[in-house]
Every structure is written in structure tokens, then in C-alpha cells.
Short mmCIF file of C-alpha atoms in Angstrom, two decimals:
data_model
loop_
_atom_site.label_atom_id
_atom_site.label_comp_id
_atom_site.label_asym_id
_atom_site.label_seq_id
_atom_site.Cartn_x
_atom_site.Cartn_y
_atom_site.Cartn_z
CA SER A 409 -9.42 19.05 -2.15
CA GLY A 410 -13.13 19.63 -2.56
CA ILE A 411 -13.73 19.08 1.15
CA LEU A 412 -10.97 21.56 2.02
CA CYS A 413 -12.51 24.18 -0.28
CA PHE A 414 -15.95 23.61 1.19
CA GLY A 415 -14.54 23.86 4.72
CA ALA A 416 -12.85 27.16 3.93
CA ALA A 417 -16.13 28.53 2.59
CA VAL A 418 -18.02 27.33 5.68
CA HIS A 419 -15.50 29.02 7.98
CA ARG A 420 -15.75 32.32 6.11
CA ARG A 421 -19.55 32.24 6.28
CA ILE A 422 -20.08 31.04 9.86
CA VAL A 423 -16.99 32.27 11.73
CA ASP A 424 -16.00 35.34 9.74
CA GLY A 425 -19.60 36.29 8.96
CA GLU A 426 -19.05 36.89 5.24
CA LEU A 427 -21.85 36.57 2.68
CA TYR A 428 -22.50 33.23 0.99
CA GLY A 429 -21.34 34.44 -2.43
CA LYS A 430 -18.11 35.93 -1.13
CA SER A 431 -17.43 32.88 1.07
CA LEU A 432 -17.67 30.58 -1.94
CA SER A 433 -15.74 32.84 -4.30
CA LEU A 434 -12.80 33.23 -1.89
CA ALA A 435 -12.40 29.48 -1.31
CA PRO A 436 -9.19 28.04 -2.83
CA TRP A 437 -10.93 26.68 -5.94
CA ARG A 438 -7.96 27.48 -8.18
CA GLU A 439 -5.75 25.15 -6.18
CA CYS A 440 -8.46 22.49 -6.22
CA VAL A 441 -8.88 22.71 -10.00
CA THR A 442 -5.09 22.56 -10.43
CA ILE A 443 -4.92 19.36 -8.39
CA VAL A 444 -7.80 17.74 -10.28
CA ALA A 445 -6.24 18.76 -13.61
CA GLY A 446 -2.90 17.27 -12.54
CA ILE A 447 -4.57 13.99 -11.57
CA ALA A 448 -6.45 13.87 -14.89
CA PHE A 449 -3.27 14.55 -16.85
CA GLY A 450 -1.43 11.81 -14.98
CA LEU A 451 -4.20 9.30 -15.67
CA ILE A 452 -4.30 10.14 -19.37
CA VAL A 453 -0.54 9.92 -20.00
CA HIS A 454 -0.28 6.70 -17.95
CA PRO A 455 0.84 3.79 -20.17
CA ASN A 456 -2.17 1.72 -19.05
CA PHE A 457 -4.74 4.35 -20.06
CA PRO A 458 -7.72 3.81 -20.33
CA ASP A 459 -7.60 0.50 -18.41
CA ASN A 460 -6.35 2.33 -15.33
CA LEU A 461 -9.72 4.12 -15.10
CA SER A 462 -11.67 0.88 -14.64
CA PHE A 463 -8.96 -0.36 -12.26
CA LEU A 464 -9.27 2.74 -10.06
CA TRP A 465 -13.07 2.60 -10.18
CA THR A 466 -12.96 -0.96 -8.83
CA GLN A 467 -10.19 -0.29 -6.30
CA ILE A 468 -11.57 2.96 -4.87
CA LEU A 469 -15.35 2.71 -5.20
CA THR A 470 -16.24 -0.99 -5.47
CA ILE A 471 -13.67 -2.21 -2.93
CA GLY A 472 -12.98 0.85 -0.79
CA VAL A 473 -16.49 2.29 -0.52
CA SER A 474 -19.13 -0.38 -1.26
CA THR A 475 -16.91 -3.39 -0.27
CA PRO A 476 -18.89 -6.47 -1.44
CA PHE A 477 -18.29 -8.66 1.63
CA GLN A 478 -21.30 -10.81 0.77
CA HIS A 479 -19.62 -11.99 -2.43
CA VAL A 480 -15.88 -12.05 -1.82
CA ILE A 481 -13.61 -12.94 1.09
CA LEU A 482 -11.44 -9.88 1.54
CA GLY A 483 -8.38 -9.38 3.71
CA GLN A 484 -8.80 -8.35 7.35
CA GLU A 485 -7.68 -4.81 6.55
CA TRP A 486 -11.00 -4.21 4.79
CA GLN A 487 -13.06 -5.24 7.82
CA PRO A 488 -14.71 -2.53 9.96
CA SER A 489 -12.61 -1.09 12.77
CA GLU A 490 -13.57 -1.77 16.36
CA ILE A 491 -14.32 1.51 18.12
CA GLY A 492 -12.10 0.66 21.09
CA SER A 493 -9.21 -0.33 18.86
CA PHE A 494 -9.60 2.84 16.81
CA PHE A 495 -9.44 5.13 19.84
CA SER A 496 -6.56 3.22 21.46
CA SER A 497 -4.53 3.27 18.23
CA PHE A 498 -4.90 7.03 17.80
CA ALA A 499 -5.15 7.93 21.51
CA LEU A 500 -2.21 10.35 21.55
CA TRP A 501 -3.33 12.19 18.42
CA LEU A 502 -6.91 12.44 19.66
CA ILE A 503 -5.83 13.69 23.08
CA ALA A 504 -3.54 16.24 21.44
CA ALA A 505 -6.44 17.36 19.22
CA PHE A 506 -8.94 17.73 22.09
CA VAL A 507 -6.49 19.59 24.32
CA GLY A 508 -5.51 21.81 21.39
CA ILE A 509 -9.16 22.63 20.67
CA ALA A 510 -9.56 23.61 24.31
CA GLY A 511 -6.50 25.82 23.85
CA ILE A 512 -8.14 27.59 20.90
CA PHE A 513 -11.09 28.56 23.12
CA PHE A 514 -9.23 29.38 26.34
CA ALA A 515 -5.74 30.42 25.25
CA PRO A 516 -5.57 31.45 21.56
CA LYS A 517 -2.62 33.35 20.19
CA ARG A 518 -3.29 37.02 19.57
CA PRO A 519 -3.79 38.29 16.95
CA LEU A 520 -5.55 35.26 15.53
CA ASP A 521 -4.15 33.88 12.27
CA ARG A 522 -7.32 33.73 10.17
CA ASN A 523 -5.75 31.63 7.42
CA ALA A 524 -4.67 29.03 9.98
CA ALA A 525 -8.14 29.09 11.54
CA ARG A 526 -9.77 28.42 8.17
CA ALA A 527 -7.34 25.56 7.55
CA ILE A 528 -8.29 24.03 10.91
CA THR A 529 -11.99 24.14 10.02
CA SER A 530 -11.34 22.63 6.59
CA PHE A 531 -9.18 19.83 8.00
CA ALA A 532 -11.80 19.18 10.69
CA LEU A 533 -14.23 18.17 7.95
CA LEU A 534 -11.52 16.03 6.35
CA VAL A 535 -10.74 14.37 9.69
CA ALA A 536 -14.44 13.63 10.22
CA ALA A 537 -14.67 12.05 6.77
CA PHE A 538 -11.67 9.81 7.39
CA VAL A 539 -12.92 8.86 10.86
CA ALA A 540 -16.08 7.53 9.20
CA LEU A 541 -14.08 5.73 6.48
CA THR A 542 -11.65 4.23 9.00
CA ILE A 543 -14.46 2.92 11.20
CA LYS A 544 -16.02 1.39 8.09
CA SER A 545 -12.74 -0.16 6.94
CA ARG A 546 -9.52 -0.29 8.97
CA ARG A 547 -7.55 0.00 5.73
CA ASN A 548 -8.32 3.72 5.69
CA ALA A 549 -6.28 4.24 8.87
CA GLU A 550 -3.25 4.77 6.64
CA TYR A 551 -4.96 7.87 5.23
CA PHE A 552 -6.49 9.04 8.52
CA ALA A 553 -3.08 9.08 10.26
CA PRO A 554 -1.42 11.83 8.18
CA VAL A 555 -4.64 13.86 8.06
CA ILE A 556 -5.02 14.02 11.84
CA ALA A 557 -1.27 14.67 12.22
CA ILE A 558 -1.55 17.73 9.95
CA TRP A 559 -4.73 18.83 11.73
CA VAL A 560 -3.11 18.63 15.18
CA SER A 561 -0.11 20.64 13.99
CA LEU A 562 -2.43 23.33 12.60
CA ILE A 563 -4.41 23.48 15.84
CA TRP A 564 -1.35 23.99 18.02
CA GLU A 565 -0.02 26.69 15.69
CA ILE A 566 -2.66 29.10 17.05
CA VAL A 567 -2.55 28.02 20.72
CA ASP A 568 -0.60 30.00 23.28
CA VAL A 569 0.90 27.11 25.23
CA ARG A 570 1.98 29.19 28.22
CA GLU A 571 -1.44 30.74 28.64
CA LEU A 572 -3.09 27.35 28.24
CA TRP A 573 -0.89 25.92 30.99
CA ARG A 574 -1.77 28.84 33.28
CA PHE A 575 -5.45 28.28 32.55
CA PHE A 576 -5.35 24.60 33.47
CA ARG A 577 -3.45 25.41 36.64
CA TYR A 578 -5.35 28.40 37.96
CA SER A 579 -8.50 29.32 36.09
CA PRO A 580 -12.05 28.47 37.24
CA VAL A 581 -14.18 27.03 34.47
CA GLY A 582 -15.85 29.75 32.44
CA ALA A 583 -14.09 32.58 34.22
CA GLY A 584 -11.35 33.18 31.66
CA LEU A 585 -7.68 33.38 32.52
CA SER A 586 -6.81 34.41 36.04
CA ARG A 587 -3.67 35.81 37.53
CA PRO A 588 -0.99 33.21 38.33
CA ASP A 589 -1.39 33.92 42.05
CA SER A 590 -5.11 33.23 42.04
CA VAL A 591 -6.48 30.15 43.78
CA CYS A 592 -9.69 28.18 43.44
CA LYS A 593 -12.37 29.17 45.89
CA PRO A 594 -14.14 26.33 47.69
CA ASN A 595 -17.41 26.93 45.89
CA ARG A 596 -15.92 27.17 42.38
CA ILE A 597 -15.34 24.30 39.95
CA CYS A 598 -11.71 24.60 38.90
CA VAL A 599 -9.98 22.83 36.05
CA ARG A 600 -6.97 22.48 38.31
CA ARG A 601 -9.13 20.90 41.04
CA ILE A 602 -10.52 18.41 38.54
CA ALA A 603 -6.99 17.64 37.38
CA SER A 604 -5.88 17.16 41.00
CA ILE A 605 -8.21 14.18 41.29
CA VAL A 606 -6.08 12.47 38.67
CA THR A 607 -2.66 13.87 39.50
CA GLY A 608 -2.83 14.02 43.28
CA GLY A 609 -1.84 17.69 43.42
CA LYS A 610 -3.74 20.55 45.08
CA CYS A 611 -5.65 23.35 43.43
CA GLY A 612 -3.37 26.27 42.67
CA GLU A 613 -0.18 24.29 43.13
CA GLY A 614 2.18 23.58 40.31
CA GLY A 615 3.22 20.10 39.31
CA THR A 616 2.27 16.67 40.59
CA SER A 617 3.76 14.28 43.09
CA PRO A 618 6.89 12.50 41.77
CA PRO A 619 5.35 8.98 41.73
CA LEU A 620 2.38 10.21 39.73
CA ARG A 621 4.61 12.14 37.34
CA ILE A 622 6.58 8.94 36.76
CA PHE A 623 3.35 7.00 36.24
CA LEU A 624 2.04 9.51 33.68
CA ALA A 625 5.39 9.58 31.87
CA VAL A 626 5.43 5.76 31.65
CA LEU A 627 1.82 5.73 30.46
CA ILE A 628 2.58 8.20 27.66
CA PHE A 629 5.71 6.23 26.73
CA VAL A 630 3.69 3.00 26.51
CA LEU A 631 1.10 4.70 24.31
CA PHE A 632 3.88 5.90 22.02
CA LEU A 633 5.35 2.39 21.79
CA LYS A 634 2.02 0.68 21.14
CA GLY A 635 1.99 1.51 17.43
CA PRO A 636 5.58 0.47 16.60
CA ILE A 637 5.21 -2.75 18.62
CA ALA A 638 1.98 -3.64 16.83
CA ALA A 639 3.60 -2.93 13.44
CA TYR A 640 6.64 -5.07 14.31
CA THR A 641 4.41 -7.93 15.49
CA THR A 642 2.36 -7.80 12.30
CA LEU A 643 5.41 -7.78 10.03
CA HIS A 644 7.04 -10.69 11.90
CA SER A 645 3.98 -12.86 12.41
CA PRO A 646 3.67 -16.18 10.59
CA GLY A 647 2.57 -15.55 7.03
CA TYR A 648 3.97 -16.46 3.66
CA PRO A 649 7.78 -16.69 3.88
CA ASP A 650 9.72 -15.94 0.70
CA ALA A 651 10.27 -19.65 0.04
CA SER A 652 6.59 -20.59 0.43
CA PHE A 653 5.28 -22.98 -2.20
CA ALA A 654 8.60 -23.00 -4.11
CA VAL A 655 8.99 -26.79 -3.95
CA ALA A 656 5.35 -27.43 -4.82
CA MET A 657 5.46 -25.07 -7.80
CA ALA A 658 8.77 -26.33 -9.21
CA PRO A 659 7.26 -29.20 -11.29
CA VAL A 660 4.53 -26.87 -12.55
CA SER A 661 7.14 -24.45 -13.90
CA GLU A 662 9.03 -27.34 -15.52
CA ARG A 663 5.96 -28.58 -17.41
CA ALA A 664 4.09 -25.34 -18.08
CA ASN A 665 4.13 -23.26 -21.22
CA SER A 666 3.87 -19.50 -21.08
CA GLY A 667 0.23 -18.50 -20.61
CA ASP A 668 -0.96 -21.76 -19.03
CA ARG A 669 -3.53 -21.23 -16.33
CA VAL A 670 -3.20 -22.41 -12.74
CA PHE A 671 -6.28 -23.02 -10.59
CA HIS A 672 -5.27 -22.08 -7.04
CA SER A 673 -7.11 -22.35 -3.75
CA ASP A 674 -7.18 -18.73 -2.56
CA TRP A 675 -6.73 -15.25 -3.99
CA ASP A 676 -4.05 -14.21 -1.50
CA GLU A 677 -1.74 -16.92 -2.85
CA PHE A 678 -1.47 -14.99 -6.11
CA PRO A 679 1.48 -12.67 -5.21
CA VAL A 680 3.58 -15.63 -4.02
CA LEU A 681 2.73 -17.81 -7.02
CA TRP A 682 3.25 -15.01 -9.52
CA ASN A 683 6.61 -14.24 -7.92
CA LEU A 684 7.60 -17.90 -8.42
CA ASP A 685 6.46 -17.98 -12.07
CA ASP A 686 5.16 -14.85 -13.78
CA ARG A 687 4.73 -16.62 -17.13
CA LEU A 688 1.54 -18.29 -15.99
CA LYS A 689 -2.03 -17.10 -15.60
CA TYR A 690 -3.86 -17.45 -12.30
CA VAL A 691 -7.55 -17.44 -11.43
CA ALA A 692 -7.49 -14.55 -8.96
CA GLY A 693 -5.31 -11.47 -8.80
CA LEU A 694 -4.28 -9.10 -6.04
CA ASP A 695 -7.88 -8.66 -4.91
CA PRO A 696 -10.86 -11.04 -5.39
CA THR A 697 -13.17 -8.17 -6.24
CA PHE A 698 -11.59 -7.87 -9.68
CA LEU A 699 -12.71 -11.42 -10.46
CA TYR A 700 -16.15 -10.54 -9.12
CA GLN A 701 -16.27 -7.50 -11.41
CA ALA A 702 -15.23 -9.60 -14.41
CA SER A 703 -17.88 -12.26 -13.72
CA SER A 704 -19.99 -12.34 -10.57
CA THR A 705 -21.21 -15.90 -11.23
CA LEU A 706 -17.67 -17.17 -11.84
CA SER A 707 -16.45 -15.39 -8.72
CA ASP A 708 -19.21 -16.86 -6.55
CA ALA A 709 -18.56 -20.35 -7.92
CA TYR A 710 -14.81 -20.01 -7.27
CA ARG A 711 -15.42 -18.82 -3.70
CA ASP A 712 -17.88 -21.64 -2.98
CA LEU A 713 -15.57 -24.32 -4.39
CA THR A 714 -12.37 -23.16 -2.70
CA TRP A 715 -13.91 -22.41 0.70
CA GLY A 716 -16.35 -25.31 0.84
CA ALA A 717 -19.50 -23.22 0.88
CA THR A 718 -21.08 -25.93 -1.29
CA THR A 719 -20.38 -29.62 -1.78
CA PRO A 720 -19.98 -30.06 -5.53
CA THR A 721 -19.79 -33.39 -7.30
CA LYS A 722 -16.60 -34.40 -9.08
CA GLU A 723 -18.26 -33.53 -12.38
CA GLN A 724 -19.21 -30.04 -11.19
CA ALA A 725 -15.68 -29.38 -9.97
CA TRP A 726 -14.22 -30.72 -13.21
CA GLU A 727 -16.57 -28.57 -15.25
CA PHE A 728 -15.47 -25.49 -13.33
CA ILE A 729 -11.71 -26.15 -13.25
CA ASN A 730 -11.32 -27.63 -16.72
CA ASP A 731 -14.16 -26.20 -18.79
CA LYS A 732 -14.83 -22.76 -17.32
CA ILE A 733 -11.35 -21.88 -16.01
CA GLY A 734 -9.39 -23.84 -18.59
CA ALA A 735 -6.74 -24.66 -16.00
CA ARG A 736 -3.86 -26.98 -16.86
CA PHE A 737 -2.56 -27.15 -13.29
CA VAL A 738 -4.08 -27.12 -9.81
CA PHE A 739 -2.42 -25.66 -6.73
CA ILE A 740 -3.86 -26.23 -3.25
CA ALA A 741 -2.50 -24.64 -0.06
CA LYS A 742 -2.94 -26.94 2.92
CA SER A 743 -3.43 -24.31 5.62
CA ASP A 744 -7.14 -23.62 4.93
CA HIS A 745 -8.12 -25.98 2.15
CA GLU A 746 -7.70 -29.59 3.34
CA LYS A 747 -11.26 -30.38 2.27
CA LEU A 748 -10.59 -29.17 -1.28
CA LEU A 749 -7.28 -31.05 -1.36
CA ASP A 750 -8.98 -34.33 -0.42
CA PHE A 751 -11.60 -33.68 -3.07
CA ILE A 752 -8.99 -33.18 -5.81
CA LYS A 753 -6.99 -36.23 -4.65
CA SER A 754 -10.06 -38.42 -5.01
CA ASP A 755 -10.43 -37.58 -8.73
CA GLU A 756 -8.12 -39.56 -11.01
CA ARG A 757 -8.33 -36.87 -13.66
CA TYR A 758 -5.79 -34.80 -11.65
CA THR A 759 -2.26 -36.19 -11.77
CA PRO A 760 -0.35 -35.54 -8.50
CA LEU A 761 2.94 -33.71 -9.01
CA VAL A 762 4.32 -32.77 -5.57
CA GLU A 763 2.91 -32.66 -2.05
CA THR A 764 4.83 -30.74 0.61
CA GLU A 765 4.08 -29.53 4.12
CA ASP A 766 2.45 -26.36 2.84
CA ALA A 767 0.90 -27.23 -0.54
CA ALA A 768 0.19 -29.78 -3.26
CA THR A 769 0.15 -29.43 -7.04
CA PHE A 770 -1.58 -31.45 -9.76
CA GLU A 771 -1.67 -31.55 -13.54
CA VAL A 772 -5.04 -31.64 -15.21
CA ARG A 773 -5.05 -34.68 -17.48
CA PRO A 774 -6.02 -33.87 -21.05
CA PHE A 775 -8.82 -36.00 -22.46
#
């Protein structure tokens, strides 16, 4: 909201030529204050107030902005986006935005809707901010997508599509719109001539050859399908099925009392384990950064032990699992933690409960 207000003020000052004071005073600050007040009210009346404030601080700033990769192993969605992947994922929106911007310069609707123009400038700043955030962390793509969709719709609201089409077909670059019957002179650079290199048509002629039209239609169709196909593949790729770890956790649930702690091998096991038994306490929650915020030394030690960054002795592992964590049970997923599993098996102080294809569980012997 603050960025949108600032963008509106910038547009009034630079584009409309208004004075600084008037540009700032006419920005939609009332709407911005209303939004901020609504957010504050919602946070205060939330049943988890004031704990939700520290939660949001960690989730938005510590994880989303600073992202402590050097201390915690986060999910792939928090990794930086590859530039090529970013542009291919949003290719259609970016193309629509660039063509629309060209339309604003060469074929704007008359009279110009000044409110829409200010909104476009404001959203341009918002789009730029989310481009930077998305390149830093691919998780932010879910916020960038609706922002650029709104921006594109605003851009095309003030573009005269018919005039833009005539311009691309007939107009020499920099010469403004020409009459429909005009043609490109041999010594003039024409947008239509440039387009003919790609489409196979001739300057001043309408349309493209049928094979090339089919090719372009298929290309656009493939670009449209790329996103849904990628989403389907992600949702149906091997992960944690609903029944994961159920057999391995069954004896733990039979023996455990409410509030007993389970030492588990990775933070992303937490949702599955909690779903199987929500009476128990687990080392890590939905994100490892919360453990890091609670105790950086404990978080680093947990990461090093579970991912084999160090080679602890049996006594060091016992001190961590039993003394520091106070765990009564140990859960090890086999997919990434075979080394840790072998280490726990070699210590007689952990009583084996069940070992399955995907996991193994142990009870910490009381002494």
C-alpha cells in the first residue's frame, strides 16, 4: 500500500507536472492508513496475540527477507530463482506487459484516463519490487503472479488495440501512425518489416503465411500449458504419501504419553509426524528457522547431527538427544539419513521399535 501511494505521488510529480506538496497530499494515503489499521486490528484481536507478532516477524523478515541459509536447510522454494526459469515461467505475462507498454506510447486511448495511468505507474513499482523478491526467493512468485496480472490488465485498459495493430502493420518507427494504405519505403525501418523477418509476411501486408500462423499458435498454446503441466508434475511427484511413516510411528503412539518429545531426523517430517500423532512434541516445526530463532546453538547442533556435518561421538549424540532435547523417542527417515540411522543402531541405549522401508523408530532407554 505504501509503494502504491508513493507511485501515485511520483506519477503526479513527473508525468502530470504537479508540485511536490500537492503530489504527496493527493496520494491515496487515506486508503493506505485504512488498510494498515485493518491489519493492526486483525493482529490484536487474533486469539494468538501477541505471539503472532513474533511469528510474523520470523516468517516475513527472518525467513522471507534475510533467509539464513548458512544456518538452516530450507525448502527449495526459498532458493533464488534462476533468471531463465523466471522469464520462461512468466513469458506470456511479460510479453503482454511489454507489448502493452508499447501500445501506451504508440496507440493510447484518447482521452487518456489519468487515474488508470497513475495506477499503472504505482503498480510498475510494485512489480519491480516483486521481481527483485522473486529472483531472490522463488517462493515470492506466488505474490508476483497476481501483481503482474493486475498490472497487465491496467496497461491494456488504456491501449487502443485497433490503432496498435495498425501501427505494427503499417507505421515506420518514430513516424507515428500512418494511414492503413501506407507502405514502408525501402529506406525506412518499419516495425512491420522487422516483424516480417519472424512471420514470413511482407511489409504492408496483413497476416502471415498459414504454416507460420499455425506455428505461432502452437507456440503460444505450449507456453500457456507450461505452468499447469509444471504444477501437475510437482503435485504428483514422489514425496510424502498420506500413509508415510504410519507403521513406524504406531509403536511410538502406543507407548507415548501426551507431551513426550520425539527426536526426528529432518524438519520437513514434522507435518507428517504431527498428523499421525498431535499429542507429542517434536524438535522442529513447520520451518527450521523457528528453532534457529529459539536457540541458534541448538539449531546448529541439530542440523550438524541430522545431516552429518560433523561426526559426533556416541556420548555427544546422547547428550544432545537425551539431555538437551529430552527426547523419549527417536524417529529416523531412511531417505536421507542412513548415516544417522546406523549411528543410532550402534548405541545400545536406543531400543529398536520398528524398522520399515521408509523409517525406523527407537525408544530412549531411561537410566
